[in-house]
Coordinates of C-alpha atoms in Angstrom, one line a residue:
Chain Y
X1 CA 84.6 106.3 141.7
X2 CA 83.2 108.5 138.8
X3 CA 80.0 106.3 137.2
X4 CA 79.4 105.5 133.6
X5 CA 77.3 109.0 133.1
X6 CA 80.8 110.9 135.0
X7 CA 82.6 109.6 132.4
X8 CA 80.3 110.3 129.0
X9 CA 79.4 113.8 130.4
X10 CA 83.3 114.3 130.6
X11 CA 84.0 112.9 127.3
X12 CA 81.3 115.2 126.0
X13 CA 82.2 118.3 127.6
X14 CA 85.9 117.6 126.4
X15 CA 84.5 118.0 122.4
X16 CA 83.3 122.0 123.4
X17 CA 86.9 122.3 124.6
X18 CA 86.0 122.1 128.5
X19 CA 89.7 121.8 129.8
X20 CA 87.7 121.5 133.2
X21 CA 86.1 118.6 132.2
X22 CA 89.4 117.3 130.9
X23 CA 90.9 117.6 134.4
X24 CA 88.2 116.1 135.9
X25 CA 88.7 113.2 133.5
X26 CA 92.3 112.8 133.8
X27 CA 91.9 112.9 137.8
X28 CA 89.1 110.2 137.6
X29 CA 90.8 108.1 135.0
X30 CA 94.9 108.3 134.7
X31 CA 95.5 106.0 137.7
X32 CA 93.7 103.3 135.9
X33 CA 95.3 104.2 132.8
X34 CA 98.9 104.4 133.8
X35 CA 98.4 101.2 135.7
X36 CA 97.5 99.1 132.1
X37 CA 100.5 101.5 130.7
X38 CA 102.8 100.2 133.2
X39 CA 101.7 96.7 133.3
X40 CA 102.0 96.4 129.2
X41 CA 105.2 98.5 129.1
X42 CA 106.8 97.6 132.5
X43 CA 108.9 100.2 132.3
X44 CA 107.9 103.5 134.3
X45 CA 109.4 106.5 132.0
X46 CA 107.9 104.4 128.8
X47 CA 104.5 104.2 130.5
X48 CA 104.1 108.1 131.2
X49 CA 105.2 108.9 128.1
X50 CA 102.6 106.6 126.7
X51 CA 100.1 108.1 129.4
X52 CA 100.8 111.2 128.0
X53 CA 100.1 110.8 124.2
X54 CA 96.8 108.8 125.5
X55 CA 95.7 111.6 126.9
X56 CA 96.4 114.1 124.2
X57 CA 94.5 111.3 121.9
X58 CA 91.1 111.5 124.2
X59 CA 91.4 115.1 124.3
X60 CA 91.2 115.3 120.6
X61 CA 89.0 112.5 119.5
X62 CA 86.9 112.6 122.4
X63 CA 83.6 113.5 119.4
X64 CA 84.2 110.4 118.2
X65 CA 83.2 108.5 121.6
X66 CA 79.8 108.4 120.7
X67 CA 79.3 107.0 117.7
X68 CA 81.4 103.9 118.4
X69 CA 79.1 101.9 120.6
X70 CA 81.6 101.6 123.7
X71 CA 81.1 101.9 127.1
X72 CA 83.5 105.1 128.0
X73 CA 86.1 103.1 130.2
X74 CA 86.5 100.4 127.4
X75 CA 87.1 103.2 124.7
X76 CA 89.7 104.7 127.5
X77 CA 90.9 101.3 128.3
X78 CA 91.5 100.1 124.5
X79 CA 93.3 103.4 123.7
X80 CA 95.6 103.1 126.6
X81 CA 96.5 99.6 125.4
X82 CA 96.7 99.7 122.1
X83 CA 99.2 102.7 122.1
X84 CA 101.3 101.2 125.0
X85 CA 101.6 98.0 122.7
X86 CA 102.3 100.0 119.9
X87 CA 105.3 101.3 121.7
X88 CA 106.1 97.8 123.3
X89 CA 106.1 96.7 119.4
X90 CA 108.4 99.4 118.6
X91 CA 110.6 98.9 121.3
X92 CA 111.4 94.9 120.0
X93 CA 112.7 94.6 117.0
X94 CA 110.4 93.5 114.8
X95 CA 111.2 89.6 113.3
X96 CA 111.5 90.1 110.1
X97 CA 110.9 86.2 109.4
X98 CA 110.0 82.9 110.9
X99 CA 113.5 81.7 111.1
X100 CA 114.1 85.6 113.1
X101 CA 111.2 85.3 115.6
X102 CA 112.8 81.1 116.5
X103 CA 115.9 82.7 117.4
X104 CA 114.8 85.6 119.6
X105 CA 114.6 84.5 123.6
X106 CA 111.6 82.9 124.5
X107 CA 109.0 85.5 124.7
X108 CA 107.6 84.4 128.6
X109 CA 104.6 85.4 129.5
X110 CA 104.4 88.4 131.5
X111 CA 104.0 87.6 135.7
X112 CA 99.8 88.5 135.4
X113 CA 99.0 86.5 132.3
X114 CA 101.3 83.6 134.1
X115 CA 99.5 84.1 137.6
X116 CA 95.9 85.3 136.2
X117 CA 94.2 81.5 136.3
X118 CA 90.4 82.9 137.3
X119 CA 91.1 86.2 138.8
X120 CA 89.7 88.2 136.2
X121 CA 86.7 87.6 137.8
X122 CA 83.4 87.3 135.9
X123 CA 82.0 85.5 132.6
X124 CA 85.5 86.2 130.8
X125 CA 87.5 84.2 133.4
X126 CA 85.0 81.7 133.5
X127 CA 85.4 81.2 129.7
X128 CA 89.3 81.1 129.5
X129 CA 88.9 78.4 131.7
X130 CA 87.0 76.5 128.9
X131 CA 89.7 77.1 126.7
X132 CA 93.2 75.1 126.4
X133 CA 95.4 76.9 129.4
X134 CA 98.0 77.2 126.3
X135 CA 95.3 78.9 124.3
X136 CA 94.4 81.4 126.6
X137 CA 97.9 82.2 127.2
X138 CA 98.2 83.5 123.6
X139 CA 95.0 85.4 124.1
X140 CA 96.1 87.3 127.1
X141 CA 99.8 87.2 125.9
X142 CA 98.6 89.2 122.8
X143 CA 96.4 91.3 124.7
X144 CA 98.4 92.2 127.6
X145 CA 101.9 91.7 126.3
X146 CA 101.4 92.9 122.8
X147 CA 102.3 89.6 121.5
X148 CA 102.3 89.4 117.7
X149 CA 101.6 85.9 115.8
X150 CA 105.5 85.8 115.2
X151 CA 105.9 85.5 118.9
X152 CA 102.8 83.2 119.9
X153 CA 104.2 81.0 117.1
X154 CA 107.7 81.1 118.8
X155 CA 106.7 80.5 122.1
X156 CA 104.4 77.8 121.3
X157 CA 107.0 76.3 118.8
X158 CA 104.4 76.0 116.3
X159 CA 104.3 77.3 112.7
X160 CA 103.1 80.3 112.3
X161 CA 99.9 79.3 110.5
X162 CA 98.9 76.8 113.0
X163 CA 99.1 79.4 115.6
X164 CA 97.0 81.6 113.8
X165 CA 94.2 78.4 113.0
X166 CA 94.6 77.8 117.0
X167 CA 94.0 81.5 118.0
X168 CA 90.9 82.1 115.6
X169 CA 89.4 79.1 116.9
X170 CA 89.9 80.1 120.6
X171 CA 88.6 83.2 119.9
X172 CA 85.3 81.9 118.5
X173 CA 85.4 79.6 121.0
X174 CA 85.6 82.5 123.6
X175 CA 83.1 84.2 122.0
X176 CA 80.6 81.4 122.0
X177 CA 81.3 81.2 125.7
X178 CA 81.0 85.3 126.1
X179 CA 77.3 84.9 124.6
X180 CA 75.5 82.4 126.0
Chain R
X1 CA 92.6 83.0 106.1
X2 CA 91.2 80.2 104.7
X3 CA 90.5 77.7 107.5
X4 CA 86.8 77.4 106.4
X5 CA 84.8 79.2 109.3
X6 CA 81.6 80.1 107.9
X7 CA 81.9 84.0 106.6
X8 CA 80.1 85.0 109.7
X9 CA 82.3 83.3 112.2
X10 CA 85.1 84.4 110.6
X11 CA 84.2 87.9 110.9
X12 CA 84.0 87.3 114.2
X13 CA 87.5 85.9 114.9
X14 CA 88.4 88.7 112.2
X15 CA 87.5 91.5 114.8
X16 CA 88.6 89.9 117.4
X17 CA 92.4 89.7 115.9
X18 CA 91.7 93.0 114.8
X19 CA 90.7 94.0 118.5
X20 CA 94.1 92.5 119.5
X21 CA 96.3 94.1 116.8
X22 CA 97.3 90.4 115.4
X23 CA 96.0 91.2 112.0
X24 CA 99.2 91.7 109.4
X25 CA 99.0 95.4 108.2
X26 CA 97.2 94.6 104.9
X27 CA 94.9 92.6 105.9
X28 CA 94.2 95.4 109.2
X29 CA 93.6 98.4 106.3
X30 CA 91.2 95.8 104.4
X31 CA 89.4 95.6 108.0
X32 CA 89.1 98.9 108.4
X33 CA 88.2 99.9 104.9
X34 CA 84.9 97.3 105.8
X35 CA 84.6 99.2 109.3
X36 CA 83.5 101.9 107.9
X37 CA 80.6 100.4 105.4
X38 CA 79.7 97.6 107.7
X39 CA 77.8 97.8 111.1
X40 CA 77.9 94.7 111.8
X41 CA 81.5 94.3 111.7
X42 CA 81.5 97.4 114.0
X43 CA 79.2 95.7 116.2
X44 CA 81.4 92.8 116.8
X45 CA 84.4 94.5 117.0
X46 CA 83.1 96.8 119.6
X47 CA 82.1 93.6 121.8
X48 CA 85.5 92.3 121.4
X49 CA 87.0 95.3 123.0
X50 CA 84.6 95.9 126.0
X51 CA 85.2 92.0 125.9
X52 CA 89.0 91.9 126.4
X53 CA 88.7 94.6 128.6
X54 CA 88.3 93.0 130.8
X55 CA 91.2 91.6 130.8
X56 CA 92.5 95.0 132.7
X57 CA 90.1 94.2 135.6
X58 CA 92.9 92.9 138.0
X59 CA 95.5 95.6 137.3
X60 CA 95.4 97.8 139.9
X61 CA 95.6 101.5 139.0
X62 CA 98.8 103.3 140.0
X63 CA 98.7 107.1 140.4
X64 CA 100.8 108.7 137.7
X65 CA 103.4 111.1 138.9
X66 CA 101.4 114.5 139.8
X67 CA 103.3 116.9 137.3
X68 CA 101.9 114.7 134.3
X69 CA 98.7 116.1 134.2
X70 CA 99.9 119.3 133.9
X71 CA 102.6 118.9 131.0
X72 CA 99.9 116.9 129.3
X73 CA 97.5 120.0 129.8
X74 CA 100.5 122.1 128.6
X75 CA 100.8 120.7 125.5
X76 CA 97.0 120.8 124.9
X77 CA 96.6 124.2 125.8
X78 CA 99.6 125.8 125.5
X79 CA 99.9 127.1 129.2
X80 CA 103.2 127.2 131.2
X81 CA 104.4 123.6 131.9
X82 CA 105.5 124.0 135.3
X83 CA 108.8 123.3 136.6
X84 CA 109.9 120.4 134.3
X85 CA 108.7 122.0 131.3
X86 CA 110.6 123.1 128.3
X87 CA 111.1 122.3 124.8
X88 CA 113.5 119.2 125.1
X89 CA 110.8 117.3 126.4
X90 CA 107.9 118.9 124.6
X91 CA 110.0 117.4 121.2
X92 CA 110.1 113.9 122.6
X93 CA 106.7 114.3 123.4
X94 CA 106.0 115.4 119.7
X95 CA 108.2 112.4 118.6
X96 CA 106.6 109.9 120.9
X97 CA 102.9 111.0 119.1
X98 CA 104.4 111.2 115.7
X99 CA 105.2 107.7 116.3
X100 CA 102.3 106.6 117.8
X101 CA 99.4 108.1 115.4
X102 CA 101.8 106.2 112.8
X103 CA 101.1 102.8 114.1
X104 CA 97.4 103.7 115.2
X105 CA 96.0 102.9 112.1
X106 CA 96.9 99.3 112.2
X107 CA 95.5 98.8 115.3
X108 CA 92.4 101.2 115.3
X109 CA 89.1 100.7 113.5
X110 CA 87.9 104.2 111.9
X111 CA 85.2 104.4 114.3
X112 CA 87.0 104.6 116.9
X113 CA 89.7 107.6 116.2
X114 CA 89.7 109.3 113.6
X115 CA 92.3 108.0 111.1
X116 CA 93.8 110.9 109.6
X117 CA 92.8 115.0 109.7
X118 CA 89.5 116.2 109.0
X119 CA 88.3 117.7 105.5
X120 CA 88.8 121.7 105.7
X121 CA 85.7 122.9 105.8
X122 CA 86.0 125.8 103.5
X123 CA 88.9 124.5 101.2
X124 CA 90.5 127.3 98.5
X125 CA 90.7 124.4 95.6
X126 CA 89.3 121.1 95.1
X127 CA 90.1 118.2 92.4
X128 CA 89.2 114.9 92.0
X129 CA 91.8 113.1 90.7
X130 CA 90.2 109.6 88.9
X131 CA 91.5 106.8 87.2
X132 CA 89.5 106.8 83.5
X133 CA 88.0 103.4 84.6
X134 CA 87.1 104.6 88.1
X135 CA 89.5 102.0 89.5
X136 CA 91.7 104.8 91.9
X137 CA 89.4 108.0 93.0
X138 CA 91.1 110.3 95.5
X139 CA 89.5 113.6 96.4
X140 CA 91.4 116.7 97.2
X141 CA 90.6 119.7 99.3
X142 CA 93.3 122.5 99.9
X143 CA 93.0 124.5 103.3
X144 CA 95.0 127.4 102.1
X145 CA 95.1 128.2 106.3
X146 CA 96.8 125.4 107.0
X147 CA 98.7 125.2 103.7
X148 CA 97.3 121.3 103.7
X149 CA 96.3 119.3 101.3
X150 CA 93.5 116.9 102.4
X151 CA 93.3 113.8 100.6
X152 CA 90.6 110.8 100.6
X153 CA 91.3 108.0 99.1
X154 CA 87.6 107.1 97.8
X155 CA 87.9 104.2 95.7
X156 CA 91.4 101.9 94.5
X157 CA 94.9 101.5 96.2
X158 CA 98.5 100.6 96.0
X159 CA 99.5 98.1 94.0
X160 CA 100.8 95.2 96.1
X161 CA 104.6 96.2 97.4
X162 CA 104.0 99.4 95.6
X163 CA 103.1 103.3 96.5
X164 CA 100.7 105.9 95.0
X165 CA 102.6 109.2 94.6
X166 CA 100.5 112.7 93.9
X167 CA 102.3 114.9 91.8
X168 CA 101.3 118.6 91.1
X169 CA 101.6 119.7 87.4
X170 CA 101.6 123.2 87.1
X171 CA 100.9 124.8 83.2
X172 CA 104.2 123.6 81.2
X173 CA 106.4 122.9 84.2
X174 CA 107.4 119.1 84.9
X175 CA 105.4 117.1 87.8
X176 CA 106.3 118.0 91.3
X177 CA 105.9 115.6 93.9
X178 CA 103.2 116.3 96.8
X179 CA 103.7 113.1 98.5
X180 CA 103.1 109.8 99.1
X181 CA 99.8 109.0 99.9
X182 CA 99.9 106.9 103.0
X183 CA 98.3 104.0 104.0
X184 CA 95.1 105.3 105.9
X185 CA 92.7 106.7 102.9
X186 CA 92.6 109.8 104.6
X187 CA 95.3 112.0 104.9
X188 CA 96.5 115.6 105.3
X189 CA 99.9 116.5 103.0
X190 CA 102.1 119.8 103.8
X191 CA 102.3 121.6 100.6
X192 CA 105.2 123.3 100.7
X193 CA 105.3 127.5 101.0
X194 CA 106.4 127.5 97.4
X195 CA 104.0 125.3 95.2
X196 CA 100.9 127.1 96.6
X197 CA 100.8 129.7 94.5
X198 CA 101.0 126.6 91.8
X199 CA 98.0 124.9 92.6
X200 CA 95.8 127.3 91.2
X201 CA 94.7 126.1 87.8
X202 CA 97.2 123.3 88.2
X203 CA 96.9 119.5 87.8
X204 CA 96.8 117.0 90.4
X205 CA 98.2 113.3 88.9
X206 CA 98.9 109.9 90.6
X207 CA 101.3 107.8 89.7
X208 CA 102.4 104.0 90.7
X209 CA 105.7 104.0 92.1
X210 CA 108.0 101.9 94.0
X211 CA 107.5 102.3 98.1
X212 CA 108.6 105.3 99.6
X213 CA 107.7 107.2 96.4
X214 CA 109.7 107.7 93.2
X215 CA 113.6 107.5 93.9
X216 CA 114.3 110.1 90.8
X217 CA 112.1 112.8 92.0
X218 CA 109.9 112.3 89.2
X219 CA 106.9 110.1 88.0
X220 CA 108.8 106.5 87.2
X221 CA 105.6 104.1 87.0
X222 CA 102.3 104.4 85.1
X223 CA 99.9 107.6 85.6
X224 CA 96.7 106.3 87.0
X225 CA 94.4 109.2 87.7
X226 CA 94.3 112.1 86.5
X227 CA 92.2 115.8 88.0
X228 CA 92.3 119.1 87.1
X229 CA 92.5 121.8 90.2
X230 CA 89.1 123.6 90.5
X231 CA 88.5 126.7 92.5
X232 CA 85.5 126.3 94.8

C-alpha cells in the first residue's frame, strides 16, 4: 500500500514530466480509482473510459496538487468522482423541469448507498447515523450516484426547494457532527 | 438561497453542495469566482471533499484491465499504444475529454484543476479590452505558437440568458468574430490561420449577444468593451 508521502512524491515528480513516477502512480492508484469509476458508472466500458480521461487529468494538473490543501488520495478520489458523475449526468437526460424529473422512473438508490447503514466506518458513518436515514440517502445518493436536486426532489416526492432546505441543513448538520 | 443560515453557515452548506456538484451552474461559477479570492471558502470546501471521501472507503478497488495503463500513457506521451491502439479509439478518447473538461468547471473549484489553459508566457500581442465604466475587463494574450488567443475574464460577465462575443476589428474591415467567451473566466480561443496576420494593430471588441453568439455573424447587441491590440 503506497503511504501518503508515496503518493505526494509521485504527484510531484509527475509536474517535471517523470512518466516513471506516473506509472508508479497509476499502478498504486487505478485499482481504487476504477473501482469508484465502476461503482458511480456501473457500467464497465463507461468506467475505463472515465479511468482514462482521470488519468490524463492528474497527469496534467498534477502542479496544482499542492496548493489545494488535500490529502493526495482525496484530490485522486474527488477527480475520479466528479468526472465519472459528470459522465453519469451526461448519460441521463437531463430534466429539463420539475414536471420532467416527476415523470422519469424513480431514481433508486444504488445497491451501496441502500446497503451502506454504518459500514463506512469511522466519524462519517457515525454522523449519517445522526441524520434522518432519508436524509443521508440524498447525501450519498448525490455523492455516489450523481444525483442532482431534480432527482433527490423526485425520489423524495418533495418540491424541489424543500429538498434543497432539507439537504443544506443535513449537511450543516453533518458538518457539526464531522467537527466536534 | 435564502433559508436564513447565518452567512457563515451557509458557506458551509454552500461548499458542501458545491463539493457534491448540486449547485445550479450559475450559482457554481459565482462559487468559484469566490474560490479563488477567499481562503476560507477554500478551506471548507477542501474539508468537504476529504469529508465525503470517505464515502469511497467500502468500495473495493478493482484492477482495471492491464492494457489501460498503456493507452493512457500513449496518449500522454505519444508512444505506440500497443495492440488495441489506433486512431478510432484515440478520437473517442479525445471526445470523451472534450466532454469532460466541458462539464469540469461546474463541478471543480479553481484550486483544484486548473479551469482553462495557462497564460503564454511570452505572448506576440496583448490588449485589454474594458468596458468605459470598468464594469467587463478581459485581458488578452496571443501565443502566436499556438495561434491561441488567451483570454481572462478579470472583472464583469454575461448578461443573464445572454453571451459575451469578442470580435476582431481589423483597420476598415467589419468585426470578425473570435468567439464566444465561455463560461470559466479563463479561456484559450483558436484564431483561425487567416486573421493572424490581422491582429497586429487590430482591435479587440466585446459585444452582448444572444447565447451561442451572434446568429448573423456580426455584432447584434450593445458593444461593451473596447481594446486596442498592443505589441509586447
Amino acid at each position: 500500500m503506497a503511504t501518503r508521502d508515496d503518493i505526494e512524491a509521485w504527484l510531484a515528480a509527475c509536474t517535471t514530466g517523470d512518466r516513471r513516477a506516473f506509472g508508479a502512480l497509476y499502478s498504486a492508484t487505478s485499482a481504487k480509482l476504477f473501482g469508484i469509476c465502476l461503482r458511480v458508472l456501473d457500467n464497465r466500458a463507461e468506467a475505463e473510459e472515465v479511468l482514462h480521461d482521470v488519468y490524463v487529468k492528474i497527469w496534467q494538473n498534477a502542479g496544482r496538487y499542492q496548493a489545494n490543501g488535500l490529502s493526495p488520495m482525496t484530490w485522486l478520489i474527488t477527480i475520479a468522482r466528479n468526472t465519472a458523475v459528470d459522465r453519469l449526468r451526461k448519460r441521463r437526460s437531463p430534466p429539463a423541469s420539475m414536471e420532467q424529473a416527476e415523470e422519469r422512473p424513480d431514481p433508486a438508490p444504488g445497491p451501496e448507498t441502500q446497503a451502506i447503514a454504518a459500514s463506512e466506518g469511522g466519524r462519517l458513518s457515525a454522523c449519517f447515523d445522526e441524520l434522518d436515514e432519508g436524509h443521508a440517502q440524498a447525501v450519498r445518493g448525490a455523492y455516489l450516484d450523481g444525483e442532482t436536486y431534480a432527482d433527490l426532489a423526485a425520489r423524495f416526492e418533495v418540491p424541489l426547494n424543500t429538498m434543497r432546505t432539507w439537504l443544506r441543513r443535513s449537511l450543516l448538520k453533518l458538518k457539526e457532527c464531522l467537527s466536534r | 438561497m435564502s433559508d436564513e443560515l447565518p452567512e457563515r453557515d451557509a458557506d458551509k452548506a454552500l461548499a458542501g453542495e458545491y463539493a457534491l456538484g448540486l449547485l445550479p451552474s450559475d450559482e457554481a461559477a459565482v462559487f468559484e469566482q469566490r474560490l479563488v479570492n477567499e481562503p476560507e471558502l477554500r478551506a471548507l470546501y477542501a474539508e468537504w471533499c476529504e469529508d465525503l471521501a470517505a464515502l469511497t472507503d467500502r468500495i473495493d478497488p478493482v484492477a482495471p484491465p492491464p492494457r489501460l495503463q498503456g493507452q493512457v500513457e500513449a496518449a500522454l506521451f505519444g508512444a505506440p499504444a500497443g495492440k488495441s491502439g489506433g486512431m478510432g479509439w484515440f478520437g473517442v478518447f479525445l471526445g470523451g475529454l472534450a466532454a469532460a473538461a466541458l462539464a469540469l468547471g461546474l463541478i471543480f473549484g479553481a484550486d483544484l484543476l486548473p479551469r482553462g489553459p495557462q497564460a503564454p508566457a511570452d505572448p506576440a500581442y496583448v490588449a485589454e479590452v474594458a468596458a468605459e465604466d470598468g464594469s467587463l475587463v478581459v485581458a488578452a494574450a496571443y501565443d502566436a505558437e499556438a495561434g491561441e488567443l488567451f483570454v481572462d475574464r478579470r472583472q464583469g460577465g454575461p448578461r443573464e440568458g445572454r453571451a459575451l462575443e469578442l470580435w476582431l476589428i481589423a483597420g476598415e474591415n467589419a468585426p470578425v468574430s473570435l468567439g464566444v467567451l465561455p463560461g470559466d473566466a479563463q479561456a484559450a480561443l483558436a484564431v483561425p490561420q487567416d486573421l493572424r496576420p490581422q491582429l497586429a494593430g487590430g482591435i479587440l471588441a466585446i459585444s452582448d449577444e444572444p447565447p451561442g453568439g451572434s446568429p448573423t455573424g456580426a455584432p447584434t447587441g450593445d458593444v461593451l468593451a473596447v481594446g486596442p491590440i498592443t505589441n509586447t
